[in-house]
Coordinates of C-alpha atoms in Angstrom, one line a residue:
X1 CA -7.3 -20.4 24.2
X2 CA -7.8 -18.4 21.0
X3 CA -6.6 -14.8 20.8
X4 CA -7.3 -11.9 18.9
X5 CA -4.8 -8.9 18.4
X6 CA -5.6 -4.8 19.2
X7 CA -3.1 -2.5 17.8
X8 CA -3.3 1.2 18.6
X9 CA -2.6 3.5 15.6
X10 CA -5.1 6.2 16.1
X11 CA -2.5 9.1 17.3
X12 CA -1.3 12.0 15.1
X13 CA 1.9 12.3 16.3
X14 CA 1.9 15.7 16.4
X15 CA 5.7 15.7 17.2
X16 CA 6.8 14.2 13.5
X17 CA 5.6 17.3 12.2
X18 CA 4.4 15.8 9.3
X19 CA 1.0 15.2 7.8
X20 CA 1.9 12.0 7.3
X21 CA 0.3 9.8 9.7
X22 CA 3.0 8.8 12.7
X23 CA 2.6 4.8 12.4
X24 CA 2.9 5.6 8.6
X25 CA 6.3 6.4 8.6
X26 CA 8.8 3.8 7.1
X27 CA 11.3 2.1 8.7
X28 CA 13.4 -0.2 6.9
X29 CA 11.1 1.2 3.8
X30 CA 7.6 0.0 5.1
X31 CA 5.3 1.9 7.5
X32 CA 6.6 1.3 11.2
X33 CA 3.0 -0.2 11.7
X34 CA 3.2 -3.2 9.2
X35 CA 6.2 -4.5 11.0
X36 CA 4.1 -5.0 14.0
X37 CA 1.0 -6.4 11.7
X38 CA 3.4 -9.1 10.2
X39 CA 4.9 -9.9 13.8
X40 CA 1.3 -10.7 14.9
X41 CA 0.9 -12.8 12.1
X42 CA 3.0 -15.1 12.7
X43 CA 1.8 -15.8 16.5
X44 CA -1.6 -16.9 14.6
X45 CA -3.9 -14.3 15.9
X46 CA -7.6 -15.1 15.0
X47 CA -8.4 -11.6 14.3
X48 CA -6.8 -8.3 14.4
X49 CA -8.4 -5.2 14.9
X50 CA -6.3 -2.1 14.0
X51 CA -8.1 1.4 16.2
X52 CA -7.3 4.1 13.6
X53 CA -8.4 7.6 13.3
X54 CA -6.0 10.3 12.2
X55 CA -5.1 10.2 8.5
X56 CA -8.0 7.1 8.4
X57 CA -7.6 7.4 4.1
X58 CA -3.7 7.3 4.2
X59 CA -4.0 4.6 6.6
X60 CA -6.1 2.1 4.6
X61 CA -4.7 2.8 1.5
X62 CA -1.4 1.9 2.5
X63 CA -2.6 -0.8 4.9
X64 CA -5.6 -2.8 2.7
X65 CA -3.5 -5.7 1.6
X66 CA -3.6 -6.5 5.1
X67 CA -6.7 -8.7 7.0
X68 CA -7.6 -6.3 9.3
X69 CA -10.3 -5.5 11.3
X70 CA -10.8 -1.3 11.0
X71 CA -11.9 0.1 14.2
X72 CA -12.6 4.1 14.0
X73 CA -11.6 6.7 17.2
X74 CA -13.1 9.9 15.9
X75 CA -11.3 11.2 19.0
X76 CA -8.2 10.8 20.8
X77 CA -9.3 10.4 24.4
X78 CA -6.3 8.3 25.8
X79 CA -5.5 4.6 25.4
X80 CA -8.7 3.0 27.0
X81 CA -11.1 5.1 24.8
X82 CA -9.2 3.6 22.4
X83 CA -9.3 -0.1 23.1
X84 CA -13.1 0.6 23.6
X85 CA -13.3 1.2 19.7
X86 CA -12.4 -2.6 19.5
X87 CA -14.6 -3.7 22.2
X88 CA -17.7 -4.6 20.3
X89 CA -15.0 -7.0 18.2
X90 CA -14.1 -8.8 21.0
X91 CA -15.0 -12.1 22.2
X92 CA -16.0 -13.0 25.6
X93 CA -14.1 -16.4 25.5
X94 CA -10.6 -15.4 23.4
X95 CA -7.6 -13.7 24.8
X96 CA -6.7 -10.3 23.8
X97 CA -3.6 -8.4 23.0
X98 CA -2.8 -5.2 22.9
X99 CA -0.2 -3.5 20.8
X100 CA 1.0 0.0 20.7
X101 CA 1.3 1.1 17.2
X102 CA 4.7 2.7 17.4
X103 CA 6.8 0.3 18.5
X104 CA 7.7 -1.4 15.2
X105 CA 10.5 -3.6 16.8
X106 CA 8.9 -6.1 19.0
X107 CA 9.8 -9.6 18.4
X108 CA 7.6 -12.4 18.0
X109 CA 9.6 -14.5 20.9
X110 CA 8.8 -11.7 23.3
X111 CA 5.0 -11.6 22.4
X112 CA 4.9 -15.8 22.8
X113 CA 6.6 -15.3 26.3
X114 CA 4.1 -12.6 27.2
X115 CA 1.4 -14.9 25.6
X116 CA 3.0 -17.8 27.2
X117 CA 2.6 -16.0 31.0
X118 CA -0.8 -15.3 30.3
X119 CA -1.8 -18.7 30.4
X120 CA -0.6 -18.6 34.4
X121 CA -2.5 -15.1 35.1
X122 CA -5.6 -13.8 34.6
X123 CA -3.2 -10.4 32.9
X124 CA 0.5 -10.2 31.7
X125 CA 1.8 -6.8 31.4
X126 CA 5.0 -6.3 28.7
X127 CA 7.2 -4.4 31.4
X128 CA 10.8 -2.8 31.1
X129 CA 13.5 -1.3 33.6
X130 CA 14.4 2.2 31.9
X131 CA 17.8 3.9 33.4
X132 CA 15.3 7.4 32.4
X133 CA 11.9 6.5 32.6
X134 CA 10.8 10.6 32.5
X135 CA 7.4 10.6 30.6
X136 CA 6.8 6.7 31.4
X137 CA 3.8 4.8 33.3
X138 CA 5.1 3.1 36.1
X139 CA 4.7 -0.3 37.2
X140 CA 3.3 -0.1 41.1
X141 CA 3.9 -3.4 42.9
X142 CA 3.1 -4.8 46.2
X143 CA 6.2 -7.3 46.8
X144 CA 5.9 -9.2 43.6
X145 CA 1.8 -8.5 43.3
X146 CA 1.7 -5.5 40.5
X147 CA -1.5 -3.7 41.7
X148 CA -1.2 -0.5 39.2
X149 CA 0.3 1.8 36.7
X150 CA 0.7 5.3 37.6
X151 CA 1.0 7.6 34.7
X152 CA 4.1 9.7 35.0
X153 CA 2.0 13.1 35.1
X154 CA 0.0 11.6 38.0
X155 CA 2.9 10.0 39.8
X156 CA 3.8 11.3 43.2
X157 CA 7.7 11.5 43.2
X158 CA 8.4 8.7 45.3
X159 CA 6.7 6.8 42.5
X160 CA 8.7 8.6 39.9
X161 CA 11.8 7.1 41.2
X162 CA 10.2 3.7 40.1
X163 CA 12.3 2.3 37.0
X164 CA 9.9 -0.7 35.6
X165 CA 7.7 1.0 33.7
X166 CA 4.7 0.2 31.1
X167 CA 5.5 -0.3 27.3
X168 CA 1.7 0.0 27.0
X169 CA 1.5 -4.1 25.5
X170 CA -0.6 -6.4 27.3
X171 CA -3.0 -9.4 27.2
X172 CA -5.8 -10.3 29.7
X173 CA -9.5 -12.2 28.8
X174 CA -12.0 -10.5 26.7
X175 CA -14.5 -11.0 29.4
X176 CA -12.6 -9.4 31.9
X177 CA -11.4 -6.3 29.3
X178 CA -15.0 -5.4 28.4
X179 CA -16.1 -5.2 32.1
X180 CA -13.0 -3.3 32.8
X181 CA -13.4 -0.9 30.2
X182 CA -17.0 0.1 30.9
X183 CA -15.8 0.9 34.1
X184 CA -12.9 3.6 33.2
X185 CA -13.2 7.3 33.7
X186 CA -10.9 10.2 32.7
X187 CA -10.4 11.9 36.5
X188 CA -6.5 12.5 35.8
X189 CA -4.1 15.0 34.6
X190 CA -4.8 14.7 31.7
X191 CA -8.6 14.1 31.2
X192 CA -7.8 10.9 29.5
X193 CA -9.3 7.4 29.7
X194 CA -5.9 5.5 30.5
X195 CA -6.0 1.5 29.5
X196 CA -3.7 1.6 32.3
X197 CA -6.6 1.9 35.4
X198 CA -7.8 -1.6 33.8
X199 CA -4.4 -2.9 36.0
X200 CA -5.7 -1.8 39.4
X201 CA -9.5 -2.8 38.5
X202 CA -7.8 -6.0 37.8
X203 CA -5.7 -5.9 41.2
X204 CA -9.0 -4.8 43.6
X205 CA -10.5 -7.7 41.9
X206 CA -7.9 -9.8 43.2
X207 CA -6.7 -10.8 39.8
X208 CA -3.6 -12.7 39.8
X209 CA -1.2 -10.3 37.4
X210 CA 2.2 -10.9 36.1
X211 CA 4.7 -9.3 34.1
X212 CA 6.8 -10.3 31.1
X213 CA 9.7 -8.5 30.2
X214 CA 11.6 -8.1 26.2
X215 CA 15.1 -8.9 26.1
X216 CA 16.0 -5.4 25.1
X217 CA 14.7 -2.3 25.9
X218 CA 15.0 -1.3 22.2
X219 CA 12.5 -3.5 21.4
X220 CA 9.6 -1.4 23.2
X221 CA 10.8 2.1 22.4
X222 CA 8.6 4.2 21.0
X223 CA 8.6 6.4 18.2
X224 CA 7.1 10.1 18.8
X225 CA 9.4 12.4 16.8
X226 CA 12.1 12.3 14.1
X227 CA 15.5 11.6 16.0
X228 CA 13.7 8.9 17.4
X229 CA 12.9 7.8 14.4
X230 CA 16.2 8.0 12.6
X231 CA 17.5 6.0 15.7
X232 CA 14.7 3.1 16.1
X233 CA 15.7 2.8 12.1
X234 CA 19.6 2.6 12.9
X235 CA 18.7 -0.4 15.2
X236 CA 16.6 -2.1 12.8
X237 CA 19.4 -1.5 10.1
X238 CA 21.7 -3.1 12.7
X239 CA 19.7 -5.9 13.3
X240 CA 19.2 -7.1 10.1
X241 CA 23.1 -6.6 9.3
X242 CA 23.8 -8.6 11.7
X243 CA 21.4 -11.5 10.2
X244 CA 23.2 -11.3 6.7
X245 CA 26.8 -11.6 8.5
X246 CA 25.5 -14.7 10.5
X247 CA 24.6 -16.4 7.2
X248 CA 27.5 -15.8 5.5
X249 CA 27.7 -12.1 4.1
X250 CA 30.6 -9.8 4.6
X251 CA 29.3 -6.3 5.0
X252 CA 32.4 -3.9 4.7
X253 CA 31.0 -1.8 7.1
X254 CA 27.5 -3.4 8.7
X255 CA 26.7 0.6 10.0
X256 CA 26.6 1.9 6.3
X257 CA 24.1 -0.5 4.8
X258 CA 20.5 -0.5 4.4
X259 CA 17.9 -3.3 4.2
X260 CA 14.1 -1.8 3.0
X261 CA 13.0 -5.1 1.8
X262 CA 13.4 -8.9 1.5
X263 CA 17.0 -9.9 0.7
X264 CA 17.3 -13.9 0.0
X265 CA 21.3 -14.8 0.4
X266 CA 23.6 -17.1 -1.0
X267 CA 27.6 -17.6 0.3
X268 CA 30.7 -15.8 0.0
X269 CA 29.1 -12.7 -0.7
X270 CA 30.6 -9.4 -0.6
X271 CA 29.1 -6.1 0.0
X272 CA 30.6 -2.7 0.4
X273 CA 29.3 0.6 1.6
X274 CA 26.7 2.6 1.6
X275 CA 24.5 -0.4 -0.7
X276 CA 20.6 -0.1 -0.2
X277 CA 18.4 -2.5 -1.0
X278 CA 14.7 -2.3 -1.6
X279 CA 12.0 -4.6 -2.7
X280 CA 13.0 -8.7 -3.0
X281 CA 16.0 -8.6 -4.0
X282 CA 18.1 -12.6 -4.1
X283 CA 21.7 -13.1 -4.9
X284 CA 23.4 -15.7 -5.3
X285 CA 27.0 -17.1 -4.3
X286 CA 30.5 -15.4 -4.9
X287 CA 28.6 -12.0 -5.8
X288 CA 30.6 -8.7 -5.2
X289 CA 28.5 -5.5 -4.4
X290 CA 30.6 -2.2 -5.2
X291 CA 30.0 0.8 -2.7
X292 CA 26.9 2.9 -3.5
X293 CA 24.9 0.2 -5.5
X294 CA 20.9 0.4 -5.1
X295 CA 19.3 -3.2 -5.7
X296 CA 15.8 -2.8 -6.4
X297 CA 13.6 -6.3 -6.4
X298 CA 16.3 -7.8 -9.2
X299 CA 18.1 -11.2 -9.3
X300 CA 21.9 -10.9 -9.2
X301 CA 23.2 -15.2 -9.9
X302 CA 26.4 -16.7 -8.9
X303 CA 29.8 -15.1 -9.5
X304 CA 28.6 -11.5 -10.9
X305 CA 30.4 -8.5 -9.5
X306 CA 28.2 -5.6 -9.4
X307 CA 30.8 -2.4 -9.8
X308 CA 30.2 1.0 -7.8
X309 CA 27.7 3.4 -8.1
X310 CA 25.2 1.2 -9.8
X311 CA 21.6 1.4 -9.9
X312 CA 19.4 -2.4 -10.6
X313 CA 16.1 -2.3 -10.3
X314 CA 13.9 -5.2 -11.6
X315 CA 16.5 -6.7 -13.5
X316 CA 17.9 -10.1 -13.8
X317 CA 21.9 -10.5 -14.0
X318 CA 23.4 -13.7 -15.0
X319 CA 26.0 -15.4 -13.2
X320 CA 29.4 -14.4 -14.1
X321 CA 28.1 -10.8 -15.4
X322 CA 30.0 -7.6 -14.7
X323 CA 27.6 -4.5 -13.8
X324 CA 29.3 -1.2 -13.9
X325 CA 30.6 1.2 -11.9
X326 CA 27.5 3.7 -13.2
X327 CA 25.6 1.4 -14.9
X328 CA 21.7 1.3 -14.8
X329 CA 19.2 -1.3 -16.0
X330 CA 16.2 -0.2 -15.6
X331 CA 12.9 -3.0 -15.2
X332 CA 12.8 -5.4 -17.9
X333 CA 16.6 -5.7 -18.4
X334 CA 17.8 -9.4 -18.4
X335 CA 22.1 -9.4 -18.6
X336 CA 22.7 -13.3 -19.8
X337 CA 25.8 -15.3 -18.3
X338 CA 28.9 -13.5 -18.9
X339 CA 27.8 -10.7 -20.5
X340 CA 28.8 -7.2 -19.1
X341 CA 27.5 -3.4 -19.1
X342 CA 30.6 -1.2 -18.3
X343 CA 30.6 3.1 -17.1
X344 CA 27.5 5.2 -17.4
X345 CA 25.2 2.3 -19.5
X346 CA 21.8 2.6 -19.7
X347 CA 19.6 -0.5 -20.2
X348 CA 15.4 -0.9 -20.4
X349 CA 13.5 -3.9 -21.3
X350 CA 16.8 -5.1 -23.1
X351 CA 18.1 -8.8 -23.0
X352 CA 21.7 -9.1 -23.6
X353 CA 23.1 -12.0 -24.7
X354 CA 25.8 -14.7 -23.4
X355 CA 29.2 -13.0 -23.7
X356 CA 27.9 -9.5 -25.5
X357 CA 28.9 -6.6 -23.6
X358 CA 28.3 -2.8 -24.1
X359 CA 31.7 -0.8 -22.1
X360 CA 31.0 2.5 -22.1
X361 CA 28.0 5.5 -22.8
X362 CA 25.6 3.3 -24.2
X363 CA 21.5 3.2 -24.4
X364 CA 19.6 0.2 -25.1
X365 CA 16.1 -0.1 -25.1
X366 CA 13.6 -2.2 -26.1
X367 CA 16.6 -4.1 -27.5
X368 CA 17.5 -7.5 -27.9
X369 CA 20.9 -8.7 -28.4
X370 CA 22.9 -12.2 -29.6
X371 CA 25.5 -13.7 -28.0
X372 CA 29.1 -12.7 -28.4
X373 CA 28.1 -9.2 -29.6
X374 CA 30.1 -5.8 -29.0
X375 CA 28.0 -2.7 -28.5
X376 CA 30.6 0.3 -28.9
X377 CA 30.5 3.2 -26.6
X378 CA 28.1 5.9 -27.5
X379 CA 25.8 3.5 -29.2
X380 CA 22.2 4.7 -28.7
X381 CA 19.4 2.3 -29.6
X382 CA 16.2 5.2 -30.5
X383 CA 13.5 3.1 -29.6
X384 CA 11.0 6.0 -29.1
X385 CA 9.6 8.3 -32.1
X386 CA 7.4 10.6 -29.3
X387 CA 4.5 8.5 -28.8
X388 CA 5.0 4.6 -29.3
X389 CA 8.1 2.1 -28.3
X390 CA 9.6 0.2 -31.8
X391 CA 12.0 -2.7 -30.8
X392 CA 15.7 -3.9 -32.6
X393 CA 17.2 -7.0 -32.6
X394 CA 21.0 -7.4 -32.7
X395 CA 22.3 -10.7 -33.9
X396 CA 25.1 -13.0 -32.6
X397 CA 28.8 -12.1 -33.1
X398 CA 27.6 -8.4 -34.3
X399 CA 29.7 -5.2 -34.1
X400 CA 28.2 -1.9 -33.7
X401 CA 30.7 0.5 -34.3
X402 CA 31.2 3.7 -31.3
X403 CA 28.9 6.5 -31.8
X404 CA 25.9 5.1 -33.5
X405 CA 22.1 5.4 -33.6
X406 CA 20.0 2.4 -34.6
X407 CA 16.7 4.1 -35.4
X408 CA 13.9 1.2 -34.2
X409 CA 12.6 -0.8 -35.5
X410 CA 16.2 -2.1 -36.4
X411 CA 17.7 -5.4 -37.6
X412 CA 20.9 -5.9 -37.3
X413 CA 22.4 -9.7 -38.1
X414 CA 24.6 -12.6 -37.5
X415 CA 28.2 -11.2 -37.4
X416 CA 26.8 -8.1 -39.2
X417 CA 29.2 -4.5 -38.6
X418 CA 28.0 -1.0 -38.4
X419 CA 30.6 1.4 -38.9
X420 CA 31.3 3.8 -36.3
X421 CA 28.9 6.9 -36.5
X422 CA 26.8 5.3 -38.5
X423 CA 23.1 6.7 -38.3
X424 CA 21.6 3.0 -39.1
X425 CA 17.6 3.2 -40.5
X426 CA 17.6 0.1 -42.4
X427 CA 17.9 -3.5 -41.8
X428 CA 21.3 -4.9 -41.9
X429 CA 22.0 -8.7 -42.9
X430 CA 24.4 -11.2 -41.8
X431 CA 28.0 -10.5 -42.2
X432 CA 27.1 -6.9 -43.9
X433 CA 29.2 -3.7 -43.7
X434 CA 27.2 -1.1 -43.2
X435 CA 28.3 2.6 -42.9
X436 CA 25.6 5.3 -42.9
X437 CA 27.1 9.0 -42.7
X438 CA 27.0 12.1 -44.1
X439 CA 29.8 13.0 -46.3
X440 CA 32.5 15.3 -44.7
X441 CA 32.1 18.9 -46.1
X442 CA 34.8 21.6 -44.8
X443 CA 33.3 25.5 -44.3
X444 CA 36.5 28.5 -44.7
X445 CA 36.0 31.7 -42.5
X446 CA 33.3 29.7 -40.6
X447 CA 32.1 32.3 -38.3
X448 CA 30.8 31.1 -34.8
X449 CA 27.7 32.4 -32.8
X450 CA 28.1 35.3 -30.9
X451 CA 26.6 35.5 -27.3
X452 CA 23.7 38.0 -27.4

């Protein structure tokens, strides 16, 4: 049977304290509510209908690359008011599942066993056996017959000492879910229609229901303030550590690295400390990451070392390059094979040659460079006269002495030399000298500025 996909993402989340919406907040740098939307994907739901309502603009501006189905809750009335948003969506003859919106670590394996029991039940319930289940639903059974869920406010404390409880994740027949639904009322604690009275509708009914369980309980935590947060984030770091080091990465210390994006592997890779990477980001074999490197949706190739403190971000590094430490290339920069930026260099829309390298305190922009060139330090390519971008070319085998400006647009050729502080506004051809500075003039009894 077909099966269409609820998720519940209506809530404030009023213990963030933050005007962000909750499922809006990032974990591993995308909003805790996409994770769950690209799960579902991949179980090949025919529809899914997302119940919104708080921050409803936020929400579908950072959520409209997705296929959804956008169900408005003007107000939060509990859980079943909520699926009753969806209810006109809903097929008669489909399966549907419902998803909490804040649980951004369920697997795909656990929603295909869950899907996978439904087929023998007329409902499967996502359960989980909590050490402290304070604040949970819990799951009331009658030997292995589940017959309800008693919300922790309205649970007497013999029922309180119950340790399966709800994760609020589900799947039952869209037949059986509209009926149900019509039928709720909010006669409870807390004047709330709760999803959960559709288990004991189903149970009166004599509805054969069973229960699926996750294969950690981490998997169906919640989210509802900060520290929970920062620790549902720490497990999905984890997790995807743990994924690199199985195929072949060494992560120096697997707790002080952070994946917020796509990273496509090679072998023999290396990667120390406190390294974040965001965006797609692929490297390639024999690659060495230095500690405190950001890698933003760039291409590092086999055998480059990327030193310390160095900041990539849509940039392409050949194989055998040498980044760094406290380099930057900015997007557009493209570092050819064995070519190498040393301490505090600064690259933007630049191409650097086979072989050329640029050591120390250099900017190049909108720069393109030969093979085999030397950029000395303090070189500054000004590409920028306040309001438009001019370009310079550097030629193979050229030497730009330390301490120079090469005002754009600049030529400089084949095996050409510019003498160190040289303040370079015309072209320069092949195998030229060319030294541009003012002529040294000493001032007697100079007399310095004094501090006002």
């Amino acid at each position: 049977m077909t099966f269409s996909v609820v998720v519940l993402a209506a809530g404030k989340g009023t213990r963030m304290k933050s005007s962000l919406p909750k499922v809006l907040h990032p974990i591993g740098g995308k909003p805790m509510v996409q994770h769950i939307i690209n799960t579902v994907k991949k179980l090949g739901a025919t529809h899914i209908h997302l119940v919104y309502g708080h921050g409803r603009e936020q929400l579908q501006d950072k959520l409209s690359h997705n296929d959804l189905t956008w169900c408005l809750q003007d107000q939060q009335l509990g859980t079943g008011h909520a699926v009753q948003q969806a209810a006109p969506q809903i097929q008669d003859n489909e399966d549907v599942l419902i998803l909490v919106g804040d649980a951004p670590l369920i697997k795909e394996s656990t929603l295909q066993q869950l899907i996978a029991v439904k087929k023998h039940a007329d409902l499967a319930l996502l359960t989980v056996e909590l050490k402290d289940p304070t604040g949970m639903g819990r799951i009331i059974r009658q030997g292995e017959q589940i017959t309800a869920i008693v919300e922790h406010k309205d649970a007497s404390e013999s029922q309180r000492q119950i340790k399966e409880t709800n994760t609020g994740m589900m799947i039952m027949g869209g037949k059986d879910l509209k009926r149900w639904l019509s039928a709720l009322n909010n006669n409870n604690a807390q004047g709330e229609f709760y999803l959960t009275d559709v288990i004991e509708m189903a149970a009166k009914e004599g509805k054969s229901i069973h229960a699926s369980q996750p294969s950690s309980a981490i998997e169906v935590e919640g989210i509802n303030n900060r520290v929970q947060l920062a620790s549902i984030e720490r497990a999905y770091q984890s997790e995807q550590a743990q994924a690199l080091m199985m195929q072949g990465v060494s992560l120096l210390d697997p707790s002080r690295f952070d994946l917020r994006g796509e990273l496509d592997v090679g072998q023999d890779i290396s990667i120390d400390v406190n390294v974040i990477v965001e965006g797609k980001v692929k490297i390639g074999s024999n690659v060495t990451i230095g500690a405190n490197c950001i890698l933003i949706d760039s291409i590092i190739e086999d055998n480059a070392t990327i030193h310390a403190n160095s900041i990539l971000e849509q940039a392409t590094v050949g194989q055998h390059c040498s980044v760094g430490p406290y380099a930057r290339l900015r997007p557009g920069s493209v570092m050819k094979e064995q070519s190498r930026v040393g301490n505090f260099v600064e690259m933007k829309k630049t191409i650097l040659g086979k072989g050329s390298k640029a050591n120390h305190l250099t900017y190049l922009g909108d720069t393109v460079v030969g093979e085999g060139a030397n950029i000395g330090a303090g070189t500054i390519t000004c590409n920028y006269d306040g309001v438009n971008k001019f370009k310079t070319i550097i030629g193979d085998g050229a030497f730009i002495g330390s301490n120079s400006a090469l005002v754009a647009p600049a030529i400089i050729g084949v095996n050409a030399t510019v003498g160190a502080g040289s303040v370079v506004t015309k072209e320069v051809s092949a195998n030229e000298l060319a030294i541009a500075r003012a002529k040294q003039r000493n001032v007697s009894n100079w007399q310095r500025p004094q501090k006002k």
